[in-house]
């Protein structure tokens, strides 16, 4: 199954987007670079939210990224995920940001393969706050093959 077919089978929304204030995904050479996409879930990891909540929020961010990438490129096929940056709204003593951002990485692995085009570099960082109080924000870079 292709990444596009897998996304459809997972019922990821790939419908057209209305242009907004910022470009959600821009092409530069043979790369697609996304803006940060925030989770629908709001709250602080390690305070009002646990790792499982954050994992789901990171997956939600990645689903939004895939929608933006699809809208910019016309398909999810023919891409390699190069890098994810995950930002986690964290309590001062919360240190499991990497487990939270696995929600985004695991979705990329599911679509593109963990050993293939989904094998990406990643950073997972904690922040004192994120826009709109979102629990997680993720951005991505894809290579067009």
Coordinates of C-alpha atoms in Angstrom, one line a residue:
X1 CA 0.0 0.0 0.0
X2 CA 1.3 3.5 -0.8
X3 CA 1.6 6.2 1.8
X4 CA -1.4 8.0 0.2
X5 CA -3.5 4.7 0.4
X6 CA -2.4 4.1 4.0
X7 CA -3.4 7.7 5.0
X8 CA -6.8 7.2 3.4
X9 CA -7.3 3.9 5.1
X10 CA -6.5 5.6 8.4
X11 CA -9.1 8.2 7.6
X12 CA -6.7 11.1 7.7
X13 CA -8.3 14.3 6.4
X14 CA -6.6 15.3 3.2
X15 CA -9.3 17.7 2.0
X16 CA -8.3 21.1 0.5
X17 CA -7.3 23.9 2.9
X18 CA -8.3 27.5 2.8
X19 CA -5.2 29.7 2.6
X20 CA -4.5 31.4 5.9
X21 CA -2.2 34.1 7.4
X22 CA 0.9 31.9 6.9
X23 CA 1.9 29.2 4.4
X24 CA 1.4 25.9 6.1
X25 CA 3.7 24.1 3.7
X26 CA 6.1 25.6 1.3
X27 CA 8.3 24.0 -1.4
X28 CA 12.0 25.0 -1.6
X29 CA 13.9 23.1 -4.2
X30 CA 13.2 19.4 -3.6
X31 CA 12.0 19.9 0.0
X32 CA 8.6 20.6 1.5
X33 CA 8.9 22.5 4.8
X34 CA 5.9 22.9 7.0
X35 CA 5.0 25.5 9.5
X36 CA 4.3 24.3 13.1
X37 CA 1.0 22.6 13.4
X38 CA -0.6 22.7 16.9
X39 CA -2.7 20.1 18.5
X40 CA -6.4 20.5 19.2
X41 CA -5.7 19.4 22.7
X42 CA -4.7 22.2 25.1
X43 CA -2.9 21.8 28.5
X44 CA 0.4 21.1 30.1
X45 CA 2.2 17.8 30.0
X46 CA 3.1 16.6 33.5
X47 CA 0.5 18.8 35.0
X48 CA -3.0 18.5 33.5
X49 CA -2.0 16.0 30.8
X50 CA -0.1 12.7 30.8
X51 CA 2.2 11.1 28.2
X52 CA -0.7 9.2 26.5
X53 CA -2.6 12.5 26.1
X54 CA 0.5 14.1 24.6
X55 CA 1.2 11.1 22.3
X56 CA -2.4 11.5 20.8
X57 CA -1.8 15.3 20.5
X58 CA 1.4 14.8 18.6
X59 CA -0.3 12.3 16.3
X60 CA -3.0 15.0 15.7
X61 CA -0.3 17.5 14.8
X62 CA 1.2 15.0 12.3
X63 CA -2.2 14.4 10.7
X64 CA -2.5 18.1 10.1
X65 CA 1.0 18.2 8.7
X66 CA 0.1 15.4 6.3
X67 CA -3.0 17.4 5.2
X68 CA -0.8 20.5 4.5
X69 CA 1.8 18.4 2.7
X70 CA -0.9 16.8 0.6
X71 CA -2.4 20.1 -0.3
X72 CA 1.0 21.6 -1.3
X73 CA 2.2 18.5 -3.2
X74 CA -1.0 16.8 -4.4
X75 CA -0.1 13.4 -3.0
X76 CA 1.7 11.9 0.0
X77 CA 3.5 9.5 -2.3
X78 CA 7.1 10.1 -3.5
X79 CA 8.2 11.7 -0.3
X80 CA 10.8 11.0 2.4
X81 CA 10.5 12.5 5.9
X82 CA 13.8 14.0 6.8
X83 CA 13.1 15.8 10.1
X84 CA 10.5 16.4 12.7
X85 CA 10.7 19.1 15.4
X86 CA 8.3 18.5 18.3
X87 CA 7.5 21.1 20.9
X88 CA 5.8 20.1 24.1
X89 CA 4.0 22.4 26.5
X90 CA 5.7 21.0 29.7
X91 CA 5.7 21.4 33.4
X92 CA 9.2 22.3 34.7
X93 CA 9.9 18.7 35.9
X94 CA 8.4 16.9 32.9
X95 CA 11.2 15.0 31.0
X96 CA 9.3 12.7 28.6
X97 CA 9.0 15.0 25.6
X98 CA 10.5 12.3 23.4
X99 CA 7.7 9.8 24.4
X100 CA 5.1 12.5 23.5
X101 CA 6.6 13.2 20.1
X102 CA 6.6 9.5 19.3
X103 CA 3.0 10.1 18.4
X104 CA 4.1 12.0 15.3
X105 CA 7.1 9.8 14.5
X106 CA 5.0 6.6 14.8
X107 CA 2.5 7.9 12.3
X108 CA 5.3 8.8 9.8
X109 CA 6.7 5.3 10.4
X110 CA 3.3 3.8 9.7
X111 CA 2.9 5.6 6.4
X112 CA 6.5 5.6 5.1
X113 CA 8.1 2.7 6.9
X114 CA 10.4 2.9 9.9
X115 CA 13.4 1.6 7.9
X116 CA 12.6 3.4 4.7
X117 CA 11.4 6.8 3.7
X118 CA 9.9 7.3 7.2
X119 CA 13.3 7.0 9.0
X120 CA 13.8 10.6 10.1
X121 CA 15.9 12.8 12.3
X122 CA 14.0 14.4 15.2
X123 CA 14.1 16.9 18.1
X124 CA 11.7 16.8 21.0
X125 CA 11.8 19.9 23.2
X126 CA 9.9 21.2 26.3
X127 CA 8.5 24.7 26.3
X128 CA 7.0 26.9 29.0
X129 CA 4.1 27.7 26.7
X130 CA 2.9 27.2 23.2
X131 CA 0.5 29.3 21.0
X132 CA -3.1 29.1 22.1
X133 CA -2.2 26.9 25.0
X134 CA -1.8 23.9 22.7
X135 CA -0.2 20.8 24.3
X136 CA 2.0 20.0 21.3
X137 CA 3.3 21.7 18.1
X138 CA 5.1 19.8 15.4
X139 CA 6.8 20.9 12.2
X140 CA 8.4 18.7 9.4
X141 CA 10.7 18.7 6.5
X142 CA 10.1 16.2 3.6
X143 CA 12.3 15.5 0.6
X144 CA 10.6 15.1 -2.7
X145 CA 12.0 11.9 -4.3

